[in-house]
PDB file of C-alpha atoms in Angstrom:
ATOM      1  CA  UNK A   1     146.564 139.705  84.353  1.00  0.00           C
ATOM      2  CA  UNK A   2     144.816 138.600  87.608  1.00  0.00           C
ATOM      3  CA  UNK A   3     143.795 134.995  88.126  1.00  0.00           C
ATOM      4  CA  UNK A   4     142.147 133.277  90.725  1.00  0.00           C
ATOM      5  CA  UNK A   5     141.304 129.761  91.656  1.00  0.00           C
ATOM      6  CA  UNK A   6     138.103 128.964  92.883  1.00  0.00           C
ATOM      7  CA  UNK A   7     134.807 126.305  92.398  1.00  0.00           C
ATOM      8  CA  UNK A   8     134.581 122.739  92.694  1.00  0.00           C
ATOM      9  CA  UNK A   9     136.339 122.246  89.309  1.00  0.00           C
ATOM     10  CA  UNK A  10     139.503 124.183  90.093  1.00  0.00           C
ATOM     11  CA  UNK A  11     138.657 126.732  87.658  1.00  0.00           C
ATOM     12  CA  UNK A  12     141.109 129.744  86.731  1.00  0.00           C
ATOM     13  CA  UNK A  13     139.600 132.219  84.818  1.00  0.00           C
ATOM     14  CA  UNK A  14     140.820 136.266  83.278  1.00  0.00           C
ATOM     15  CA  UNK A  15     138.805 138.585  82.965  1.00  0.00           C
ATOM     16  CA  UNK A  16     135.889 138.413  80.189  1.00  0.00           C
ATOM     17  CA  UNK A  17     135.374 140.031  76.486  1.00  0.00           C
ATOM     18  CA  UNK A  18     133.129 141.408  75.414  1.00  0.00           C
ATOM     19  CA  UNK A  19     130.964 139.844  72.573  1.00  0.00           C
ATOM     20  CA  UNK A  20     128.605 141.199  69.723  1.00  0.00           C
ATOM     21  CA  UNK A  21     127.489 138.343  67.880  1.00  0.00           C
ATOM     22  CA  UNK A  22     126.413 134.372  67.839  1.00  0.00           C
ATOM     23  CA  UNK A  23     123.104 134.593  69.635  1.00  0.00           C
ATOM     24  CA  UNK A  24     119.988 132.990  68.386  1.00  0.00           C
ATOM     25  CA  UNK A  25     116.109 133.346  70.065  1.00  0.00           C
ATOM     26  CA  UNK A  26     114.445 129.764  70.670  1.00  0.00           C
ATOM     27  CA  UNK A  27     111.110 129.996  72.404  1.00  0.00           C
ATOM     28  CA  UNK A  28     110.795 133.257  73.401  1.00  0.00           C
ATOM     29  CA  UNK A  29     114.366 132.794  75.345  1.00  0.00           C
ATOM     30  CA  UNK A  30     117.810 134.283  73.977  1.00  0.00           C
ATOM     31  CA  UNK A  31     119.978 130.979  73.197  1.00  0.00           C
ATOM     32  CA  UNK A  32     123.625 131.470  72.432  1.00  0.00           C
ATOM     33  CA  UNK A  33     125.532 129.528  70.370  1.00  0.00           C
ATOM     34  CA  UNK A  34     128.458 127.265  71.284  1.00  0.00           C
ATOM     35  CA  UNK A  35     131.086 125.102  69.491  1.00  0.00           C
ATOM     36  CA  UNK A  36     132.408 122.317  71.448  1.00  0.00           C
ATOM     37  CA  UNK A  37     135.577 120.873  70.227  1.00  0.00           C
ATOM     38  CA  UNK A  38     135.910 117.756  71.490  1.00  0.00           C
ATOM     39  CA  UNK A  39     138.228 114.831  70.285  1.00  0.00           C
ATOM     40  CA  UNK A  40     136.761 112.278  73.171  1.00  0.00           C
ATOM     41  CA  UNK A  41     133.484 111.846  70.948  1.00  0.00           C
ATOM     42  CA  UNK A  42     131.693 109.739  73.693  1.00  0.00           C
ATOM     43  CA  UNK A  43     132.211 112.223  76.382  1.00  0.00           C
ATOM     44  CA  UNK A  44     131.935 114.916  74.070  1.00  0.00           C
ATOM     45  CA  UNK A  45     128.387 114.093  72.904  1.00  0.00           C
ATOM     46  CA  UNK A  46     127.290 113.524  76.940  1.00  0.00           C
ATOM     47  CA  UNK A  47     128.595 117.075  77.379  1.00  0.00           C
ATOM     48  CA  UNK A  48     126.792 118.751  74.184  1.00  0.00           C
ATOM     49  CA  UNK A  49     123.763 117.072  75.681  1.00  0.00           C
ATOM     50  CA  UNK A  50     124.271 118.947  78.997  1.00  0.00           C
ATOM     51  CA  UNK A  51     124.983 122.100  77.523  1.00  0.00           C
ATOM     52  CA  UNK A  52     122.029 121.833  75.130  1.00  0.00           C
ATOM     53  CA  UNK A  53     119.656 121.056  78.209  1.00  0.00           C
ATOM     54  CA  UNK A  54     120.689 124.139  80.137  1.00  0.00           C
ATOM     55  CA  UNK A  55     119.728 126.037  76.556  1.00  0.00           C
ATOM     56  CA  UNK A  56     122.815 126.186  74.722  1.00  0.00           C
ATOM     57  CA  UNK A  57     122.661 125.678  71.157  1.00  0.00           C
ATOM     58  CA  UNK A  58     125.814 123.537  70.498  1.00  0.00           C
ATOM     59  CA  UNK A  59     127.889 122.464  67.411  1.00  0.00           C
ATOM     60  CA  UNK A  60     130.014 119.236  68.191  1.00  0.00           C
ATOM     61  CA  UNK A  61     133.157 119.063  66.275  1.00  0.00           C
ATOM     62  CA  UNK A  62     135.824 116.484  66.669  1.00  0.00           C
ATOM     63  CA  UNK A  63     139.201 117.965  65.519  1.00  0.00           C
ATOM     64  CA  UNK A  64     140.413 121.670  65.465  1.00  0.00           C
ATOM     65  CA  UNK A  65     140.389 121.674  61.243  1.00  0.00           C
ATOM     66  CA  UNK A  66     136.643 121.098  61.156  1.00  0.00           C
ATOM     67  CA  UNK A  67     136.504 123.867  64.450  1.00  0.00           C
ATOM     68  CA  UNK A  68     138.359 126.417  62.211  1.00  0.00           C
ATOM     69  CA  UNK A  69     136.075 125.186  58.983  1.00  0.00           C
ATOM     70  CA  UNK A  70     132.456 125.880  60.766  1.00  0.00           C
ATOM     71  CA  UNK A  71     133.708 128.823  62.725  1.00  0.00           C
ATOM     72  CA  UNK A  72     132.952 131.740  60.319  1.00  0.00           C
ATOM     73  CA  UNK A  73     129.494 130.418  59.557  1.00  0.00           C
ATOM     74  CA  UNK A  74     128.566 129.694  62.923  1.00  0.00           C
ATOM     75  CA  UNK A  75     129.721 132.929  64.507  1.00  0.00           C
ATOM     76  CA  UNK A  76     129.788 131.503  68.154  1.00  0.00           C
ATOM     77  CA  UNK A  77     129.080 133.429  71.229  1.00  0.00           C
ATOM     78  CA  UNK A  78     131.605 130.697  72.802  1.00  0.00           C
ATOM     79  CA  UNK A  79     133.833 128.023  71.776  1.00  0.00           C
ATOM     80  CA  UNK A  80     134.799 125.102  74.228  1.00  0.00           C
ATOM     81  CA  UNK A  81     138.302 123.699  73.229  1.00  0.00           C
ATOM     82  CA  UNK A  82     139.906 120.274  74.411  1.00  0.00           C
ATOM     83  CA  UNK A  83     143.608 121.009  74.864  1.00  0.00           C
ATOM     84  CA  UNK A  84     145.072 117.792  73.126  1.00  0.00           C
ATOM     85  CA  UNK A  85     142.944 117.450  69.998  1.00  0.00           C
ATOM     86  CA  UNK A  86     143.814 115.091  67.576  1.00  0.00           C
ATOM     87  CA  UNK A  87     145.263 117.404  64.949  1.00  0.00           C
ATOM     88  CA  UNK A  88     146.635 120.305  66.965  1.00  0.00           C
ATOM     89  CA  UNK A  89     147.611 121.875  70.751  1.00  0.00           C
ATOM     90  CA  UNK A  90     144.739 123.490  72.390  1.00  0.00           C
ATOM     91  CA  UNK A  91     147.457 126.480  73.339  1.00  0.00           C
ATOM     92  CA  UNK A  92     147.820 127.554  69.619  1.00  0.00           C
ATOM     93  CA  UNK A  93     144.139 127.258  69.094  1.00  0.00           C
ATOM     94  CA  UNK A  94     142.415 130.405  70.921  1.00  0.00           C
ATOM     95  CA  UNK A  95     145.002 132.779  69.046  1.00  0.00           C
ATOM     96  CA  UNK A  96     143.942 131.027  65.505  1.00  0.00           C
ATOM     97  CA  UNK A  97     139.660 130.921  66.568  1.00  0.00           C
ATOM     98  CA  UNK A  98     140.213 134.778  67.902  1.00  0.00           C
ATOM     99  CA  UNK A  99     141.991 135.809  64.111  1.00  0.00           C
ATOM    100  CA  UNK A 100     139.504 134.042  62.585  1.00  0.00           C
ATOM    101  CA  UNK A 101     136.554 135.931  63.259  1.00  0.00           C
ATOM    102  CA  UNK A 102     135.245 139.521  63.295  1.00  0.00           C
ATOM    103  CA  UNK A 103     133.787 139.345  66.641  1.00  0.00           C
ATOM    104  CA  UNK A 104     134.506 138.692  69.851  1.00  0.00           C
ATOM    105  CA  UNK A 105     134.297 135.355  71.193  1.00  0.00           C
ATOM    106  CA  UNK A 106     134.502 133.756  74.612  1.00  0.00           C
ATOM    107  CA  UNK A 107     137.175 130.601  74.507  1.00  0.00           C
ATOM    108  CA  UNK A 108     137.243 128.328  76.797  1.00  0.00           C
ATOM    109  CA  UNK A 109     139.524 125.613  77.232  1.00  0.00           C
ATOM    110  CA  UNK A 110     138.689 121.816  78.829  1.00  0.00           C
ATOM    111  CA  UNK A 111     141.806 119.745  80.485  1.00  0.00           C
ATOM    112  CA  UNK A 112     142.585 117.125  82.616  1.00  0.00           C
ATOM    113  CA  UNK A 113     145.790 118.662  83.224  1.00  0.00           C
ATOM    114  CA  UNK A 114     144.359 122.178  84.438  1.00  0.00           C
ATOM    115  CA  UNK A 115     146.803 122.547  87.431  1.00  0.00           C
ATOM    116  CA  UNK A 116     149.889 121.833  84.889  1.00  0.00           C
ATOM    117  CA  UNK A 117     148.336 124.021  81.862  1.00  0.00           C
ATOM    118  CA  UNK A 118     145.765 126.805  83.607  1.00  0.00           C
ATOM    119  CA  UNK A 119     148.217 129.504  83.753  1.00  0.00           C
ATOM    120  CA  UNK A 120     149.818 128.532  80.067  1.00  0.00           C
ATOM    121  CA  UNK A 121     146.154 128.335  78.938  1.00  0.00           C
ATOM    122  CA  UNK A 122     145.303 131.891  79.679  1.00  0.00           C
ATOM    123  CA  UNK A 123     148.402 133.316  78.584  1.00  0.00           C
ATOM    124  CA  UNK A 124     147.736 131.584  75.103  1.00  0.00           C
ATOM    125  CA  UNK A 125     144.381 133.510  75.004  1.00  0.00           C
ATOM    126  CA  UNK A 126     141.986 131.086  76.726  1.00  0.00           C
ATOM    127  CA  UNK A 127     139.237 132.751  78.918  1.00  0.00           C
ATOM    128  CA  UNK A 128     138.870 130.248  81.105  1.00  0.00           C
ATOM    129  CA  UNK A 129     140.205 126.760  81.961  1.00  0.00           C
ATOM    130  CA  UNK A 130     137.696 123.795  83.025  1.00  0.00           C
ATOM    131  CA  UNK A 131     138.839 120.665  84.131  1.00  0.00           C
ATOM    132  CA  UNK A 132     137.869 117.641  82.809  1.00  0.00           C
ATOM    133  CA  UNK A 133     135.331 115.791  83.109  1.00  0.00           C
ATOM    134  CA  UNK A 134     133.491 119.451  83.314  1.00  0.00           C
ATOM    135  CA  UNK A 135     131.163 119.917  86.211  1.00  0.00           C
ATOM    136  CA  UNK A 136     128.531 121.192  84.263  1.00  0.00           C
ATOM    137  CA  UNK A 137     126.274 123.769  86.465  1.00  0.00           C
ATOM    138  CA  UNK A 138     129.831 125.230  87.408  1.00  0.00           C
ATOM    139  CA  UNK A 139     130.775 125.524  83.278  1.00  0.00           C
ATOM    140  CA  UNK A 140     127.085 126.512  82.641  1.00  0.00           C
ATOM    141  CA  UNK A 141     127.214 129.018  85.198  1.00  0.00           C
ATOM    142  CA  UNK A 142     130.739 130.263  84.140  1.00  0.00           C
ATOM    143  CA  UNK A 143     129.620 130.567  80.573  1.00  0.00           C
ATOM    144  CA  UNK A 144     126.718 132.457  81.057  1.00  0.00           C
ATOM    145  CA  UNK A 145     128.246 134.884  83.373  1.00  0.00           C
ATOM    146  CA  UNK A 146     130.875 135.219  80.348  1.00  0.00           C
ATOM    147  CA  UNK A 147     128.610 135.541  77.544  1.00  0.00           C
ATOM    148  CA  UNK A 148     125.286 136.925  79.318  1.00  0.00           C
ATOM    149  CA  UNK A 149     126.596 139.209  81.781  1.00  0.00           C
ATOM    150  CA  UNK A 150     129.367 140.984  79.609  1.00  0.00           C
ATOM    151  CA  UNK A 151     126.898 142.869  78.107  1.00  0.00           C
ATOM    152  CA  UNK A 152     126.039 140.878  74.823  1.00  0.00           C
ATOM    153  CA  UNK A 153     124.057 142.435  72.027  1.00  0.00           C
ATOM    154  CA  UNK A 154     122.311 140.044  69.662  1.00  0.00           C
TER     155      UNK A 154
END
């Protein structure tokens, strides 16, 4: 699997899947849908606020439980992980969000430690690795190239 380092952020990304579902319209523009999973609440709800301003519709959850709860009925065209959540390891969680659902999803972990856990990250499932704090237009941009570009069909 090829990787490659690149953007302000450090990012390492593999290559993208393909998604069907999690896309809503909002004034006359297509708006996908995103769960953030975010233990840090503070900087969690600053980051929601981002994403939502750049036309994301986002679901802020707290712990990987409620992630895995909300999941099915959300259908997300992306999830956002933090690696060290309160009640489990980021690494085990793309595996259990991708057998949870019968679409494809983009998964995206967040880290401070993206250097030590980038390469782990994507060979867990992850399909991309942001560090954190996130630069936002570069995770925007990322996203949408992910989600948008791959061919999505509402």
């Amino acid at each position: 699997r090829a990787v490659r380092r690149g953007g302000e952020d450090g990012v390492r990304v593999r290559p993208a899947v393909v998604l069907r579902h999690g896309a809503g319209r909002r004034e006359g523009r297509l708006k996908h849908r995103l769960l953030l999973v975010d233990g840090h609440t503070e900087e969690a709800r600053e980051l929601a606020g981002q994403l939502r301003s750049r036309g994301w519709d986002v679901a802020l959850i707290h712990c990987a439980r409620d992630a895995f709860d909300m999941l099915p009925r959300t259908r997300p065209a992306a999830v956002i992980t933090e690696l060290t959540l309160p009640d489990a390891h980021g690494l085990h969680v793309a595996r259990a969000l991708r057998s949870m659902v019968e679409h494809d999803i983009v998964v995206v972990a967040l880290t401070r430690l993206a250097d030590q856990l980038g390469d782990r990250a994507l060979a867990a499932g992850f399909d991309h690795v942001a560090r954190k704090p996130a630069h936002v237009d570069a995770l925007h941009a990322r996203l949408s190239e992910l989600v948008v570009n791959d061919r999505l069909i509402a």
